[in-house]
Amino acid sequence: MRAPAKAVEERCWKRTSDSSVWAEAARGVRRGRRFTSRCSLRGALLESPGLPLRKKLSGSWRRGVGDCTSTSQCMSPVKRRPRGARAEVGEIESIKRGQMEASSAISTLAEAEFTPSVVSATHSLAVQELLISLTKEIREKFEISENNQAKIREACEVLESKINLLTDRLGKLEAVVEDQEERLSVHTKDISQLKFGEKILQDKLESLENNMRRNNIRLLGVPEGLEGEDIKGYVISLIRESIPSLAFLNLEEDIQRVHRDPFRKNPGRKNPRRILINFATYTIKEKILSEAIKAGTFSKGDWSLRVILDVSRAMLDRQWELGNFMQELRSLGATVQLRFPAALRIMWRNKMYNMRDPGEVRTFIEQIKVSQ
């Protein structure tokens, strides 16, 4: 007597809907039996969440599993083959096929269930190794950085000490420089005062020297040896002969000293030495000098006589320098006269100019050239 169809179907689904259907199928195959209903096994495969659908519906699982068209067919037990050689071979093949199918299902289920966990464990291990490696590398770099920082700190300390030393020395040098600057300012003032005093002394000395020479005149061009032993008598006769208007003067009393300048003759000197005459009074000297300037140069055969004023060497150089400007000023149309002791009197465009400094004369000449 057959059981009701609904009871058999519930029993079939109860057996196959469990999560251990794969183990049940494997045990059934090993025992040499199958599910009592082919559709129940297929339903269990379709309901299993661990196996892909293409595996569930593959040909290996469809073999031996047919579609039931009715409840009576699902409820009908599997008919065994008759005993015999052919039946035994088919049964063995069926058992092997079931074992292979069960093994494939179990391996597929294991891959589906355990692969994510293995991969997760592998990833965790790789992450741990990476973290360890990074930690080690960071620690090494940190140690290197600490060593470098220590070296830099030592170098900074050395530099700081040197900077402090240099700062101290610089402070001392600044103090010395300030002291030297103060001294320099004082010395500068002293030097300026000394220069001013020197200029005053030079002017006074030059004035004193010129005052000492104010009664002197010089005779230029008199050959050596013409004066003989009595140079004073020779000079008196030469003045009276050259300037007859002064014959009334008592030159024997008016002339105090006469000599060659310098006293000793230089063997290498070609020009004759000057004759220096010192008069007793300034008035007699001015009379003779003015008459000599009017007459100019006195010709005495193969030589000529000139009478000039006796001045200091600095005054003579200044006269010479100012005399060089006289010809240039005259070429520009100015009237020029050399005044005692060393000055130029310039007449330009109805204006009179007195100049003693050669630089001032040079500037005046440039102004004349620009105005023309």
Short mmCIF file of C-alpha atoms in Angstrom, two decimals:
data_model
loop_
_atom_site.label_atom_id
_atom_site.label_comp_id
_atom_site.label_asym_id
_atom_site.label_seq_id
_atom_site.Cartn_x
_atom_site.Cartn_y
_atom_site.Cartn_z
CA MET A 1 0.00 0.00 0.00
CA ARG A 2 1.43 3.35 -1.08
CA ALA A 3 1.69 6.36 1.22
CA PRO A 4 -0.21 9.52 0.38
CA ALA A 5 1.49 11.72 -2.20
CA LYS A 6 1.64 14.78 0.08
CA ALA A 7 3.31 12.87 2.90
CA VAL A 8 5.90 11.39 0.58
CA GLU A 9 6.66 14.81 -0.91
CA GLU A 10 7.10 16.41 2.53
CA ARG A 11 9.35 13.55 3.56
CA CYS A 12 11.38 13.94 0.36
CA TRP A 13 11.88 17.72 0.85
CA LYS A 14 12.68 17.25 4.51
CA ARG A 15 15.53 14.96 3.58
CA THR A 16 16.92 17.10 0.81
CA SER A 17 16.47 20.68 2.07
CA ASP A 18 18.99 20.27 4.88
CA SER A 19 22.37 22.01 4.53
CA SER A 20 24.14 18.63 4.83
CA VAL A 21 22.61 17.31 1.59
CA TRP A 22 26.05 16.85 0.06
CA ALA A 23 27.28 14.66 2.89
CA GLU A 24 24.00 12.74 2.77
CA ALA A 25 24.38 12.20 -0.96
CA ALA A 26 27.96 11.05 -0.48
CA ARG A 27 26.97 8.61 2.25
CA GLY A 28 24.15 7.30 0.12
CA VAL A 29 26.43 6.71 -2.79
CA ARG A 30 29.00 4.95 -0.61
CA ARG A 31 26.27 2.69 0.73
CA GLY A 32 25.28 1.90 -2.81
CA ARG A 33 21.89 3.52 -2.74
CA ARG A 34 20.23 6.63 -4.04
CA PHE A 35 17.55 8.93 -2.93
CA THR A 36 14.18 7.35 -3.02
CA SER A 37 13.06 10.05 -5.39
CA ARG A 38 15.09 11.52 -8.29
CA CYS A 39 13.18 14.78 -8.16
CA SER A 40 13.94 15.19 -4.46
CA LEU A 41 17.70 15.09 -5.17
CA ARG A 42 17.36 17.58 -7.99
CA GLY A 43 15.25 19.85 -5.82
CA ALA A 44 17.86 19.76 -3.10
CA LEU A 45 20.53 20.71 -5.61
CA LEU A 46 18.49 23.61 -6.89
CA GLU A 47 17.76 24.84 -3.36
CA SER A 48 21.42 24.60 -2.19
CA PRO A 49 23.02 28.09 -1.88
CA GLY A 50 26.65 26.92 -1.94
CA LEU A 51 26.86 25.67 -5.52
CA PRO A 52 26.53 27.74 -8.72
CA LEU A 53 23.48 27.10 -10.85
CA ARG A 54 25.53 25.96 -13.83
CA LYS A 55 27.04 23.27 -11.62
CA LYS A 56 23.65 22.36 -10.27
CA LEU A 57 22.22 21.94 -13.75
CA SER A 58 25.32 20.47 -15.38
CA GLY A 59 25.09 17.21 -17.21
CA SER A 60 26.95 15.31 -14.48
CA TRP A 61 24.13 15.96 -11.99
CA ARG A 62 21.37 15.53 -14.54
CA ARG A 63 22.55 12.09 -15.41
CA GLY A 64 20.30 9.62 -13.70
CA VAL A 65 17.99 12.33 -12.46
CA GLY A 66 14.80 12.60 -14.47
CA ASP A 67 11.87 14.89 -14.37
CA CYS A 68 8.82 13.55 -12.68
CA THR A 69 5.59 14.29 -14.40
CA SER A 70 3.45 13.38 -11.47
CA THR A 71 3.52 12.82 -7.78
CA SER A 72 3.09 9.10 -8.25
CA GLN A 73 6.25 8.90 -10.31
CA CYS A 74 8.24 10.81 -7.65
CA MET A 75 6.87 8.60 -4.95
CA SER A 76 7.69 5.41 -6.81
CA PRO A 77 10.87 3.79 -5.56
CA VAL A 78 13.81 3.17 -7.83
CA LYS A 79 13.51 -0.14 -9.56
CA ARG A 80 16.53 -2.35 -9.26
CA ARG A 81 17.94 -4.12 -12.27
CA PRO A 82 17.70 -7.90 -12.44
CA ARG A 83 20.62 -9.77 -11.07
CA GLY A 84 23.19 -10.73 -13.64
CA ALA A 85 26.52 -9.67 -15.14
CA ARG A 86 25.15 -6.76 -17.07
CA ALA A 87 23.14 -5.53 -14.11
CA GLU A 88 26.18 -5.73 -11.81
CA VAL A 89 28.34 -3.76 -14.26
CA GLY A 90 25.69 -1.06 -14.56
CA GLU A 91 25.34 -0.95 -10.78
CA ILE A 92 29.10 -0.55 -10.31
CA GLU A 93 29.26 2.18 -12.91
CA SER A 94 26.35 3.91 -11.25
CA ILE A 95 28.11 3.72 -7.87
CA LYS A 96 31.36 5.11 -9.32
CA ARG A 97 29.50 7.84 -11.08
CA GLY A 98 27.75 8.75 -7.83
CA GLN A 99 31.05 8.79 -5.96
CA MET A 100 32.61 11.08 -8.57
CA GLU A 101 29.61 13.36 -8.48
CA ALA A 102 29.69 13.50 -4.67
CA SER A 103 33.46 14.22 -4.64
CA SER A 104 33.00 16.97 -7.22
CA ALA A 105 30.17 18.48 -5.19
CA ILE A 106 32.18 18.33 -1.96
CA SER A 107 35.26 19.93 -3.59
CA THR A 108 33.11 22.64 -5.17
CA LEU A 109 31.41 23.29 -1.85
CA ALA A 110 34.79 23.50 -0.08
CA GLU A 111 36.12 25.94 -2.64
CA ALA A 112 32.97 28.03 -2.36
CA GLU A 113 32.97 28.03 1.46
CA PHE A 114 36.69 28.20 2.40
CA THR A 115 38.40 30.18 -0.39
CA PRO A 116 37.38 33.65 0.93
CA SER A 117 38.67 32.79 4.39
CA VAL A 118 42.00 31.56 2.99
CA VAL A 119 42.31 34.62 0.81
CA SER A 120 41.43 36.80 3.79
CA ALA A 121 44.07 35.06 5.92
CA THR A 122 46.64 35.45 3.12
CA HIS A 123 45.84 39.13 2.77
CA SER A 124 46.10 39.61 6.53
CA LEU A 125 49.51 37.91 6.56
CA ALA A 126 50.73 40.05 3.65
CA VAL A 127 49.46 43.19 5.35
CA GLN A 128 51.22 42.22 8.58
CA GLU A 129 54.47 41.55 6.73
CA LEU A 130 54.13 44.88 4.92
CA LEU A 131 53.46 46.69 8.19
CA ILE A 132 56.47 45.01 9.80
CA SER A 133 58.67 45.96 6.83
CA LEU A 134 57.40 49.54 6.82
CA THR A 135 57.84 49.80 10.59
CA LYS A 136 61.40 48.53 10.31
CA GLU A 137 62.19 50.91 7.47
CA ILE A 138 60.65 53.85 9.32
CA ARG A 139 62.60 52.92 12.46
CA GLU A 140 65.86 52.76 10.48
CA LYS A 141 65.16 56.10 8.82
CA PHE A 142 64.21 57.58 12.16
CA GLU A 143 67.49 56.37 13.66
CA ILE A 144 69.39 57.82 10.70
CA SER A 145 67.46 61.06 11.11
CA GLU A 146 68.29 61.14 14.82
CA ASN A 147 71.97 60.58 14.04
CA ASN A 148 71.90 63.34 11.45
CA GLN A 149 70.10 65.62 13.88
CA ALA A 150 72.74 64.89 16.51
CA LYS A 151 75.51 65.73 14.04
CA ILE A 152 73.70 68.86 12.94
CA ARG A 153 73.18 69.82 16.58
CA GLU A 154 76.89 69.38 17.29
CA ALA A 155 77.80 71.39 14.20
CA CYS A 156 75.35 74.10 15.23
CA GLU A 157 76.88 74.22 18.69
CA VAL A 158 80.35 74.58 17.18
CA LEU A 159 79.10 77.27 14.83
CA GLU A 160 77.34 79.01 17.69
CA SER A 161 80.52 79.05 19.75
CA LYS A 162 82.49 80.39 16.80
CA ILE A 163 79.83 82.99 16.12
CA ASN A 164 79.92 84.06 19.75
CA LEU A 165 83.69 84.31 19.59
CA LEU A 166 83.51 86.31 16.37
CA THR A 167 80.79 88.49 17.88
CA ASP A 168 83.01 89.26 20.85
CA ARG A 169 85.94 90.03 18.61
CA LEU A 170 83.71 92.13 16.37
CA GLY A 171 82.48 94.06 19.38
CA LYS A 172 86.05 94.72 20.45
CA LEU A 173 86.99 95.73 16.92
CA GLU A 174 84.00 98.05 16.75
CA ALA A 175 85.10 99.66 19.99
CA VAL A 176 88.63 100.02 18.61
CA VAL A 177 87.29 101.41 15.34
CA GLU A 178 85.15 103.94 17.19
CA ASP A 179 88.16 104.97 19.23
CA GLN A 180 90.27 105.24 16.08
CA GLU A 181 87.53 107.22 14.35
CA GLU A 182 87.46 109.67 17.23
CA ARG A 183 91.22 109.93 17.13
CA LEU A 184 91.11 110.29 13.35
CA SER A 185 88.62 113.11 13.59
CA VAL A 186 90.84 114.81 16.15
CA HIS A 187 93.92 114.22 14.00
CA THR A 188 92.05 115.48 10.93
CA LYS A 189 91.23 118.69 12.72
CA ASP A 190 94.81 118.94 13.91
CA ILE A 191 96.12 118.31 10.41
CA SER A 192 93.81 120.92 8.92
CA GLN A 193 94.95 123.37 11.56
CA LEU A 194 98.57 122.44 10.94
CA LYS A 195 98.13 122.89 7.21
CA PHE A 196 96.53 126.24 7.79
CA GLY A 197 99.35 127.19 10.13
CA GLU A 198 101.91 125.87 7.66
CA LYS A 199 100.39 127.97 4.90
CA ILE A 200 100.55 131.00 7.15
CA LEU A 201 104.14 130.25 8.07
CA GLN A 202 105.09 129.71 4.44
CA ASP A 203 103.50 132.99 3.48
CA LYS A 204 105.25 134.76 6.34
CA LEU A 205 108.56 133.11 5.54
CA GLU A 206 108.22 133.99 1.89
CA SER A 207 107.26 137.54 2.81
CA LEU A 208 110.20 137.76 5.19
CA GLU A 209 112.57 136.43 2.58
CA ASN A 210 111.26 138.83 -0.02
CA ASN A 211 111.56 141.68 2.46
CA MET A 212 115.17 140.73 3.03
CA ARG A 213 115.67 140.80 -0.75
CA ARG A 214 113.73 144.00 -1.32
CA ASN A 215 116.97 146.05 -1.62
CA ASN A 216 118.61 143.58 -4.05
CA ILE A 217 118.84 143.37 -7.82
CA ARG A 218 120.43 140.80 -10.11
CA LEU A 219 122.55 141.26 -13.20
CA LEU A 220 122.20 138.48 -15.79
CA GLY A 221 124.51 137.68 -18.70
CA VAL A 222 127.85 139.01 -17.36
CA PRO A 223 130.56 136.53 -18.46
CA GLU A 224 132.72 134.87 -15.84
CA GLY A 225 136.05 136.59 -15.08
CA LEU A 226 135.27 140.05 -16.48
CA GLU A 227 134.93 141.51 -12.99
CA GLY A 228 138.50 140.62 -12.05
CA GLU A 229 139.43 141.02 -8.39
CA ASP A 230 137.30 144.14 -7.71
CA ILE A 231 133.75 143.05 -8.53
CA LYS A 232 132.16 146.09 -6.77
CA GLY A 233 134.13 148.64 -8.86
CA TYR A 234 133.32 146.69 -12.04
CA VAL A 235 129.57 146.73 -11.26
CA ILE A 236 129.58 150.50 -10.47
CA SER A 237 131.30 151.28 -13.79
CA LEU A 238 128.93 148.91 -15.64
CA ILE A 239 125.81 150.63 -14.18
CA ARG A 240 127.08 154.13 -14.95
CA GLU A 241 128.00 153.06 -18.48
CA SER A 242 124.67 151.32 -19.15
CA ILE A 243 122.41 153.92 -17.42
CA PRO A 244 123.98 157.41 -17.88
CA SER A 245 121.02 159.09 -16.16
CA LEU A 246 122.15 157.59 -12.85
CA ALA A 247 125.72 158.92 -13.04
CA PHE A 248 124.99 161.48 -10.31
CA LEU A 249 124.39 158.73 -7.73
CA ASN A 250 127.05 157.98 -5.16
CA LEU A 251 127.05 154.25 -5.85
CA GLU A 252 130.18 153.64 -3.78
CA GLU A 253 128.15 154.40 -0.65
CA ASP A 254 124.77 153.16 -1.87
CA ILE A 255 126.04 149.67 -2.80
CA GLN A 256 126.78 147.56 0.30
CA ARG A 257 127.62 144.08 -1.10
CA VAL A 258 128.27 142.51 -4.50
CA HIS A 259 128.97 138.81 -5.26
CA ARG A 260 128.27 135.99 -7.63
CA ASP A 261 125.33 133.67 -6.84
CA PRO A 262 126.08 130.93 -6.03
CA PHE A 263 129.51 131.51 -4.54
CA ARG A 264 131.09 128.42 -6.07
CA LYS A 265 131.08 127.79 -9.77
CA ASN A 266 129.67 124.56 -11.10
CA PRO A 267 132.05 123.08 -13.71
CA GLY A 268 129.12 121.68 -15.66
CA ARG A 269 127.28 125.01 -15.77
CA LYS A 270 127.34 126.70 -19.16
CA ASN A 271 125.56 129.95 -18.36
CA PRO A 272 127.46 132.51 -16.24
CA ARG A 273 126.48 132.96 -12.64
CA ARG A 274 124.23 135.85 -11.63
CA ILE A 275 125.69 138.93 -9.92
CA LEU A 276 123.76 139.89 -6.79
CA ILE A 277 123.85 143.60 -5.70
CA ASN A 278 122.62 144.76 -2.29
CA PHE A 279 121.81 148.48 -1.93
CA ALA A 280 121.73 150.44 1.29
CA THR A 281 118.29 151.89 0.64
CA TYR A 282 115.16 150.71 -1.14
CA THR A 283 114.84 154.06 -2.95
CA ILE A 284 118.17 153.74 -4.80
CA LYS A 285 117.28 150.16 -5.78
CA GLU A 286 113.91 151.26 -7.21
CA LYS A 287 115.51 154.09 -9.22
CA ILE A 288 118.06 151.79 -10.80
CA LEU A 289 115.46 149.03 -11.42
CA SER A 290 112.92 151.38 -13.01
CA GLU A 291 115.56 152.86 -15.36
CA ALA A 292 116.79 149.38 -16.24
CA ILE A 293 113.24 148.18 -17.03
CA LYS A 294 112.74 151.20 -19.29
CA ALA A 295 115.99 150.49 -21.13
CA GLY A 296 115.35 146.76 -21.40
CA THR A 297 118.36 144.66 -22.39
CA PHE A 298 121.79 146.27 -22.61
CA SER A 299 123.96 145.01 -25.45
CA LYS A 300 127.70 144.73 -24.75
CA GLY A 301 129.15 143.36 -27.93
CA ASP A 302 129.05 139.57 -27.83
CA TRP A 303 126.95 139.47 -24.67
CA SER A 304 123.87 141.30 -23.30
CA LEU A 305 123.00 142.59 -19.83
CA ARG A 306 119.67 142.25 -18.05
CA VAL A 307 118.59 143.70 -14.70
CA ILE A 308 115.92 141.85 -12.71
CA LEU A 309 114.44 141.93 -9.22
CA ASP A 310 115.84 139.59 -6.59
CA VAL A 311 113.03 137.44 -5.10
CA SER A 312 112.69 134.08 -3.33
CA ARG A 313 112.67 130.78 -5.19
CA ALA A 314 108.94 130.19 -4.64
CA MET A 315 108.19 133.70 -5.85
CA LEU A 316 110.41 133.18 -8.86
CA ASP A 317 108.57 129.97 -9.79
CA ARG A 318 105.24 131.74 -9.42
CA GLN A 319 106.45 134.60 -11.59
CA TRP A 320 107.61 132.11 -14.19
CA GLU A 321 104.25 130.32 -14.15
CA LEU A 322 102.29 133.55 -14.36
CA GLY A 323 104.59 134.79 -17.12
CA ASN A 324 103.57 131.78 -19.24
CA PHE A 325 99.96 133.06 -19.27
CA MET A 326 100.90 136.55 -20.41
CA GLN A 327 101.43 135.63 -24.06
CA GLU A 328 98.18 133.62 -24.22
CA LEU A 329 96.19 136.48 -22.68
CA ARG A 330 97.68 138.97 -25.12
CA SER A 331 96.73 136.67 -28.02
CA LEU A 332 93.11 136.80 -26.80
CA GLY A 333 93.13 140.62 -26.84
CA ALA A 334 93.77 141.37 -23.15
CA THR A 335 96.30 143.82 -21.75
CA VAL A 336 98.58 142.10 -19.22
CA GLN A 337 101.25 143.37 -16.81
CA LEU A 338 103.35 141.40 -14.31
CA ARG A 339 103.31 143.15 -10.93
CA PHE A 340 105.60 142.74 -7.94
CA PRO A 341 106.11 140.40 -6.33
CA ALA A 342 104.09 137.91 -8.40
CA ALA A 343 100.75 139.07 -9.72
CA LEU A 344 99.08 139.71 -13.05
CA ARG A 345 97.18 142.89 -13.78
CA ILE A 346 94.75 142.10 -16.63
CA MET A 347 92.67 144.63 -18.58
CA TRP A 348 89.75 142.96 -20.36
CA ARG A 349 86.75 144.81 -21.82
CA ASN A 350 87.42 147.93 -19.79
CA LYS A 351 87.67 145.97 -16.54
CA MET A 352 90.76 145.52 -14.36
CA TYR A 353 91.59 142.14 -12.81
CA ASN A 354 94.45 141.40 -10.34
CA MET A 355 95.29 137.70 -10.03
CA ARG A 356 97.98 135.94 -8.02
CA ASP A 357 96.89 132.28 -8.28
CA PRO A 358 97.85 130.47 -11.53
CA GLY A 359 94.67 128.32 -11.28
CA GLU A 360 92.54 131.44 -11.14
CA VAL A 361 94.29 132.79 -14.24
CA ARG A 362 93.65 129.50 -16.10
CA THR A 363 89.91 129.64 -15.27
CA PHE A 364 89.75 133.26 -16.46
CA ILE A 365 91.34 132.30 -19.79
CA GLU A 366 88.75 129.52 -20.28
CA GLN A 367 85.93 131.98 -19.63
CA ILE A 368 87.36 134.36 -22.23
CA LYS A 369 87.50 131.56 -24.79
CA VAL A 370 83.88 130.59 -24.13
CA SER A 371 82.66 134.19 -24.38
CA GLN A 372 84.36 134.60 -27.74
#
